[in-house]
Amino acid sequence: FLSSFRSQWELLDLSCFQGLFLCPEAVSLLLHNFCIYHISPPGHEFGAAPVCSNDPSPSVEDLADQILEVLNFFSLEAVMCMGITAGAYILSLFAIKHKDRVLGLILISPLCKAPSWSEWFYYKVVSNLLYYYGMSGLLKDRFLQRYFSKEARGSSEVPERDVVHECRRLLGERHGISLRRFLEAINRRHDITDGLRSLKCRTLIFVGDQSPFHSETLHMVAALDRKYSALVEVQACGSMVTEEQPHAMLIPMEFFFMGFGLYRPGRVSDSPRSPLSPSCISPELLSPESLGLKLKPIKTRVPTKC
């Protein structure tokens, strides 16, 4: 996902960011200040046909290199990237490999280590279930447990929230073979902790306190240079902060963009919906760098090959 403005851009995953983009307060922050491009893994774009079964499964390196192909296709120079969980891993890997093409990172519940034995086994089981049964109700429940908090998923007495219901519907539209190939790539990922230590781009990280990736996110924050990074822990939230509690992201993102000179609100005030106050962010993230850029949103689509 990319948001563009001639020399700077922002990468966003539309299927995981509907809650954030449909939030009225986010419109002036994002859609009025950035052009948004959407990058999906092969076979995951809206209306995509199933990928060819004979094609080799991509690696995480392949997925990161495809981002570079997109940037070059649109003649983009430096970019700002946003991704969730596995997407955050791919974008972080891309930033490590191509430091000159990334201005900043906004990561939500990111991965950075190689999968543990339990996670590796989990993805193997899920992959086999996808192969034999497709996207069944059981698999949807397993994915939703990794995305949302227990409160959002509901119970026998309390119905699941609308955002969870919508995510369940979108999961049903995924092609099993495309999802299997993506999970296989993520299950073969390597540890990028050492590479993170060399990153100097500004990084804003969100994680829900009920996310199964909470401890891995803290590990990633510890590896990053504290002068260039900030962490926002969102209470009573799972991995999908963008969907479950998008309001909690607004104030931290305002200050993050202000550090690049990309967003200048009339006044700065604390929000009761935001877990982060200005004093919690590193001064380097707030230093003004006026770029004098005005962005207008556009829609693009990159054709995929089978």
GROMACS .gro file of C-alpha atoms in nm:
model
  306
    1PHE     CA    1   0.000   0.000   0.000
    2LEU     CA    2   0.136   0.333  -0.095
    3SER     CA    3   0.038   0.688  -0.036
    4SER     CA    4   0.211   0.914  -0.273
    5PHE     CA    5   0.320   1.273  -0.307
    6ARG     CA    6   0.579   1.312  -0.576
    7SER     CA    7   0.880   1.230  -0.357
    8GLN     CA    8   0.716   1.080  -0.046
    9TRP     CA    9   0.454   0.812   0.000
   10GLU     CA   10   0.264   0.601   0.250
   11LEU     CA   11   0.192   0.226   0.217
   12LEU     CA   12  -0.145   0.098   0.336
   13ASP     CA   13  -0.338  -0.233   0.330
   14LEU     CA   14  -0.697  -0.144   0.243
   15SER     CA   15  -0.851  -0.472   0.357
   16CYS     CA   16  -0.706  -0.422   0.707
   17PHE     CA   17  -0.752  -0.045   0.719
   18GLN     CA   18  -1.121   0.007   0.648
   19GLY     CA   19  -1.192   0.101   1.009
   20LEU     CA   20  -0.914   0.360   1.008
   21PHE     CA   21  -1.009   0.513   0.673
   22LEU     CA   22  -1.382   0.515   0.747
   23CYS     CA   23  -1.320   0.693   1.076
   24PRO     CA   24  -1.443   1.053   1.013
   25GLU     CA   25  -1.157   1.207   1.212
   26ALA     CA   26  -0.905   1.024   0.993
   27VAL     CA   27  -1.029   1.174   0.668
   28SER     CA   28  -0.860   1.512   0.719
   29LEU     CA   29  -0.548   1.343   0.855
   30LEU     CA   30  -0.500   1.084   0.581
   31LEU     CA   31  -0.721   1.119   0.275
   32HIS     CA   32  -0.686   1.497   0.257
   33ASN     CA   33  -0.309   1.490   0.299
   34PHE     CA   34  -0.197   1.178   0.113
   35CYS     CA   35  -0.251   0.986  -0.207
   36ILE     CA   36  -0.317   0.623  -0.120
   37TYR     CA   37  -0.183   0.327  -0.316
   38HIS     CA   38  -0.276  -0.029  -0.226
   39ILE     CA   39  -0.032  -0.319  -0.266
   40SER     CA   40  -0.159  -0.674  -0.213
   41PRO     CA   41   0.033  -1.003  -0.223
   42PRO     CA   42  -0.021  -1.191  -0.551
   43GLY     CA   43  -0.373  -1.332  -0.566
   44HIS     CA   44  -0.504  -1.123  -0.274
   45GLU     CA   45  -0.627  -0.815  -0.460
   46PHE     CA   46  -1.001  -0.754  -0.491
   47GLY     CA   47  -1.150  -0.963  -0.772
   48ALA     CA   48  -0.829  -1.162  -0.816
   49ALA     CA   49  -0.839  -1.496  -0.991
   50PRO     CA   50  -0.674  -1.792  -0.815
   51VAL     CA   51  -0.298  -1.799  -0.868
   52CYS     CA   52  -0.151  -2.070  -1.086
   53SER     CA   53  -0.098  -2.381  -0.877
   54ASN     CA   54   0.225  -2.463  -1.064
   55ASP     CA   55   0.387  -2.132  -0.980
   56PRO     CA   56   0.652  -2.154  -0.705
   57SER     CA   57   0.551  -2.005  -0.371
   58PRO     CA   58   0.717  -1.665  -0.314
   59SER     CA   59   0.956  -1.609  -0.026
   60VAL     CA   60   0.948  -1.307   0.204
   61GLU     CA   61   1.244  -1.175   0.004
   62ASP     CA   62   1.040  -1.205  -0.314
   63LEU     CA   63   0.748  -1.019  -0.156
   64ALA     CA   64   0.979  -0.739  -0.038
   65ASP     CA   65   1.138  -0.714  -0.383
   66GLN     CA   66   0.792  -0.682  -0.540
   67ILE     CA   67   0.744  -0.361  -0.342
   68LEU     CA   68   1.051  -0.220  -0.514
   69GLU     CA   69   0.901  -0.317  -0.851
   70VAL     CA   70   0.585  -0.122  -0.763
   71LEU     CA   71   0.783   0.186  -0.660
   72ASN     CA   72   0.980   0.177  -0.982
   73PHE     CA   73   0.666   0.119  -1.189
   74PHE     CA   74   0.509   0.437  -1.052
   75SER     CA   75   0.842   0.625  -1.053
   76LEU     CA   76   0.824   0.673  -0.677
   77GLU     CA   77   1.133   0.784  -0.493
   78ALA     CA   78   1.116   0.772  -0.111
   79VAL     CA   79   0.810   0.626   0.062
   80MET     CA   80   0.644   0.598   0.400
   81CYS     CA   81   0.508   0.252   0.478
   82MET     CA   82   0.221   0.117   0.687
   83GLY     CA   83   0.147  -0.251   0.748
   84ILE     CA   84  -0.005  -0.498   0.994
   85THR     CA   85   0.155  -0.816   1.137
   86ALA     CA   86   0.295  -1.012   0.839
   87GLY     CA   87   0.263  -0.706   0.614
   88ALA     CA   88   0.460  -0.508   0.871
   89TYR     CA   89   0.735  -0.772   0.853
   90ILE     CA   90   0.753  -0.745   0.473
   91LEU     CA   91   0.771  -0.365   0.488
   92SER     CA   92   1.037  -0.374   0.761
   93LEU     CA   93   1.242  -0.615   0.549
   94PHE     CA   94   1.201  -0.383   0.252
   95ALA     CA   95   1.319  -0.088   0.464
   96ILE     CA   96   1.626  -0.284   0.573
   97LYS     CA   97   1.713  -0.379   0.214
   98HIS     CA   98   1.637  -0.039   0.059
   99LYS     CA   99   1.701   0.227   0.322
  100ASP     CA  100   1.712   0.504   0.064
  101ARG     CA  101   1.354   0.430  -0.048
  102VAL     CA  102   1.186   0.447   0.295
  103LEU     CA  103   1.125   0.767   0.491
  104GLY     CA  104   0.926   0.617   0.776
  105LEU     CA  105   0.737   0.313   0.901
  106ILE     CA  106   0.399   0.284   1.073
  107LEU     CA  107   0.373  -0.074   1.195
  108ILE     CA  108   0.082  -0.243   1.371
  109SER     CA  109   0.151  -0.558   1.577
  110PRO     CA  110   0.461  -0.629   1.367
  111LEU     CA  111   0.655  -0.954   1.336
  112CYS     CA  112   1.033  -0.950   1.328
  113LYS     CA  113   1.159  -1.288   1.451
  114ALA     CA  114   1.160  -1.626   1.282
  115PRO     CA  115   0.852  -1.833   1.374
  116SER     CA  116   0.873  -2.034   1.694
  117TRP     CA  117   0.815  -2.408   1.676
  118SER     CA  118   0.459  -2.363   1.800
  119GLU     CA  119   0.385  -2.092   1.543
  120TRP     CA  120   0.549  -2.296   1.267
  121PHE     CA  121   0.330  -2.593   1.358
  122TYR     CA  122   0.021  -2.370   1.379
  123TYR     CA  123   0.072  -2.241   1.025
  124LYS     CA  124   0.138  -2.594   0.896
  125VAL     CA  125  -0.193  -2.712   1.040
  126VAL     CA  126  -0.376  -2.408   0.899
  127SER     CA  127  -0.217  -2.461   0.558
  128ASN     CA  128  -0.327  -2.825   0.551
  129LEU     CA  129  -0.680  -2.735   0.659
  130LEU     CA  130  -0.696  -2.475   0.382
  131TYR     CA  131  -0.581  -2.734   0.132
  132TYR     CA  132  -0.841  -2.994   0.227
  133TYR     CA  133  -1.137  -2.785   0.345
  134GLY     CA  134  -1.089  -2.431   0.217
  135MET     CA  135  -1.177  -2.130   0.433
  136SER     CA  136  -1.404  -2.311   0.679
  137GLY     CA  137  -1.580  -2.157   0.978
  138LEU     CA  138  -1.320  -2.316   1.207
  139LEU     CA  139  -1.033  -2.148   1.023
  140LYS     CA  140  -1.211  -1.814   1.025
  141ASP     CA  141  -1.243  -1.840   1.403
  142ARG     CA  142  -0.871  -1.918   1.435
  143PHE     CA  143  -0.773  -1.617   1.225
  144LEU     CA  144  -1.011  -1.387   1.413
  145GLN     CA  145  -0.856  -1.498   1.744
  146ARG     CA  146  -0.522  -1.364   1.618
  147TYR     CA  147  -0.677  -1.041   1.490
  148PHE     CA  148  -0.920  -0.921   1.759
  149SER     CA  149  -0.959  -0.909   2.135
  150LYS     CA  150  -1.188  -1.150   2.316
  151GLU     CA  151  -1.434  -0.868   2.385
  152ALA     CA  152  -1.461  -0.782   2.016
  153ARG     CA  153  -1.516  -1.145   1.916
  154GLY     CA  154  -1.808  -1.173   2.157
  155SER     CA  155  -1.943  -1.489   2.319
  156SER     CA  156  -2.254  -1.705   2.336
  157GLU     CA  157  -2.424  -1.422   2.529
  158VAL     CA  158  -2.272  -1.122   2.347
  159PRO     CA  159  -2.266  -1.103   1.967
  160GLU     CA  160  -1.941  -1.027   1.791
  161ARG     CA  161  -1.886  -0.665   1.688
  162ASP     CA  162  -1.970  -0.550   1.338
  163VAL     CA  163  -1.602  -0.509   1.250
  164VAL     CA  164  -1.537  -0.875   1.336
  165HIS     CA  165  -1.841  -0.983   1.137
  166GLU     CA  166  -1.716  -0.788   0.834
  167CYS     CA  167  -1.369  -0.938   0.868
  168ARG     CA  168  -1.525  -1.285   0.881
  169ARG     CA  169  -1.706  -1.207   0.554
  170LEU     CA  170  -1.387  -1.084   0.386
  171LEU     CA  171  -1.201  -1.397   0.494
  172GLY     CA  172  -1.464  -1.601   0.311
  173GLU     CA  173  -1.375  -1.420  -0.012
  174ARG     CA  174  -1.007  -1.520   0.002
  175HIS     CA  175  -0.881  -1.787  -0.236
  176GLY     CA  176  -0.747  -2.076  -0.031
  177ILE     CA  177  -0.449  -2.140  -0.260
  178SER     CA  178  -0.342  -1.773  -0.252
  179LEU     CA  179  -0.368  -1.761   0.126
  180ARG     CA  180  -0.175  -2.089   0.162
  181ARG     CA  181   0.111  -1.955  -0.048
  182PHE     CA  182   0.130  -1.637   0.158
  183LEU     CA  183   0.123  -1.830   0.488
  184GLU     CA  184   0.399  -2.060   0.361
  185ALA     CA  185   0.615  -1.756   0.282
  186ILE     CA  186   0.557  -1.606   0.627
  187ASN     CA  187   0.625  -1.943   0.791
  188ARG     CA  188   0.968  -1.946   0.623
  189ARG     CA  189   1.060  -1.595   0.734
  190HIS     CA  190   1.395  -1.527   0.899
  191ASP     CA  191   1.486  -1.312   1.198
  192ILE     CA  192   1.546  -0.950   1.097
  193THR     CA  193   1.641  -0.821   1.444
  194ASP     CA  194   2.001  -0.743   1.344
  195GLY     CA  195   1.884  -0.550   1.040
  196LEU     CA  196   1.645  -0.344   1.252
  197ARG     CA  197   1.937  -0.212   1.456
  198SER     CA  198   2.071  -0.039   1.145
  199LEU     CA  199   1.744   0.134   1.057
  200LYS     CA  200   1.745   0.512   1.094
  201CYS     CA  201   1.404   0.591   0.948
  202ARG     CA  202   1.139   0.713   1.193
  203THR     CA  203   0.914   0.433   1.311
  204LEU     CA  204   0.580   0.446   1.489
  205ILE     CA  205   0.456   0.113   1.628
  206PHE     CA  206   0.109   0.024   1.756
  207VAL     CA  207   0.015  -0.295   1.936
  208GLY     CA  208  -0.291  -0.409   2.129
  209ASP     CA  209  -0.227  -0.540   2.477
  210GLN     CA  210  -0.424  -0.855   2.385
  211SER     CA  211  -0.239  -0.919   2.059
  212PRO     CA  212  -0.066  -1.259   2.037
  213PHE     CA  213   0.225  -1.064   1.883
  214HIS     CA  214   0.261  -0.828   2.180
  215SER     CA  215   0.587  -0.978   2.309
  216GLU     CA  216   0.737  -0.988   1.960
  217THR     CA  217   0.646  -0.623   1.912
  218LEU     CA  218   0.827  -0.532   2.235
  219HIS     CA  219   1.129  -0.728   2.111
  220MET     CA  220   1.125  -0.524   1.790
  221VAL     CA  221   1.099  -0.195   1.978
  222ALA     CA  222   1.399  -0.292   2.189
  223ALA     CA  223   1.602  -0.356   1.873
  224LEU     CA  224   1.518  -0.022   1.710
  225ASP     CA  225   1.706   0.300   1.784
  226ARG     CA  226   1.498   0.479   2.050
  227LYS     CA  227   1.584   0.816   1.897
  228TYR     CA  228   1.382   0.728   1.588
  229SER     CA  229   1.104   0.505   1.724
  230ALA     CA  230   0.795   0.527   1.943
  231LEU     CA  231   0.559   0.261   2.076
  232VAL     CA  232   0.185   0.295   2.140
  233GLU     CA  233   0.025   0.015   2.343
  234VAL     CA  234  -0.354   0.019   2.303
  235GLN     CA  235  -0.557  -0.119   2.593
  236ALA     CA  236  -0.831  -0.381   2.546
  237CYS     CA  237  -0.735  -0.441   2.185
  238GLY     CA  238  -0.606  -0.725   1.969
  239SER     CA  239  -0.368  -0.713   1.673
  240MET     CA  240  -0.593  -0.515   1.437
  241VAL     CA  241  -0.574  -0.178   1.608
  242THR     CA  242  -0.674  -0.016   1.277
  243GLU     CA  243  -1.006  -0.199   1.285
  244GLU     CA  244  -1.080  -0.241   1.655
  245GLN     CA  245  -0.967   0.096   1.794
  246PRO     CA  246  -0.872   0.327   1.505
  247HIS     CA  247  -0.932   0.640   1.715
  248ALA     CA  248  -0.638   0.543   1.935
  249MET     CA  249  -0.408   0.590   1.636
  250LEU     CA  250  -0.505   0.942   1.537
  251ILE     CA  251  -0.315   1.163   1.785
  252PRO     CA  252   0.011   0.960   1.767
  253MET     CA  253  -0.007   0.968   1.387
  254GLU     CA  254  -0.064   1.344   1.390
  255PHE     CA  255   0.257   1.399   1.584
  256PHE     CA  256   0.441   1.147   1.369
  257PHE     CA  257   0.345   1.331   1.049
  258MET     CA  258   0.427   1.665   1.209
  259GLY     CA  259   0.783   1.541   1.247
  260PHE     CA  260   0.802   1.525   0.868
  261GLY     CA  261   0.627   1.858   0.822
  262LEU     CA  262   0.338   1.679   0.652
  263TYR     CA  263   0.055   1.772   0.889
  264ARG     CA  264   0.010   2.096   1.082
  265PRO     CA  265  -0.310   2.112   1.289
  266GLY     CA  266  -0.431   2.447   1.414
  267ARG     CA  267  -0.371   2.345   1.773
  268VAL     CA  268  -0.235   2.041   1.950
  269SER     CA  269  -0.440   1.888   2.229
  270ASP     CA  270  -0.450   1.559   2.408
  271SER     CA  271  -0.734   1.325   2.314
  272PRO     CA  272  -0.903   1.102   2.570
  273ARG     CA  273  -0.925   0.841   2.297
  274SER     CA  274  -0.550   0.835   2.245
  275PRO     CA  275  -0.319   0.644   2.481
  276LEU     CA  276  -0.026   0.866   2.389
  277SER     CA  277   0.039   1.227   2.490
  278PRO     CA  278   0.299   1.453   2.325
  279SER     CA  279   0.544   1.403   2.612
  280CYS     CA  280   0.555   1.028   2.540
  281ILE     CA  281   0.707   1.067   2.194
  282SER     CA  282   1.077   1.109   2.126
  283PRO     CA  283   1.162   1.475   2.049
  284GLU     CA  284   1.320   1.364   1.721
  285LEU     CA  285   0.978   1.251   1.597
  286LEU     CA  286   0.835   1.599   1.656
  287SER     CA  287   1.114   1.814   1.507
  288PRO     CA  288   0.967   2.014   1.214
  289GLU     CA  289   1.101   1.937   0.867
  290SER     CA  290   0.885   2.148   0.642
  291LEU     CA  291   0.866   1.980   0.302
  292GLY     CA  292   0.605   2.214   0.153
  293LEU     CA  293   0.412   1.929  -0.009
  294LYS     CA  294   0.040   1.912  -0.075
  295LEU     CA  295  -0.093   1.564  -0.152
  296LYS     CA  296  -0.404   1.470  -0.342
  297PRO     CA  297  -0.551   1.119  -0.325
  298ILE     CA  298  -0.553   0.905  -0.639
  299LYS     CA  299  -0.652   0.547  -0.712
  300THR     CA  300  -0.422   0.311  -0.896
  301ARG     CA  301  -0.411  -0.056  -0.977
  302VAL     CA  302  -0.111  -0.263  -1.077
  303PRO     CA  303  -0.192  -0.563  -1.300
  304THR     CA  304  -0.065  -0.898  -1.178
  305LYS     CA  305   0.068  -1.178  -1.393
  306CYS     CA  306  -0.015  -1.546  -1.359
   0.00000   0.00000   0.00000
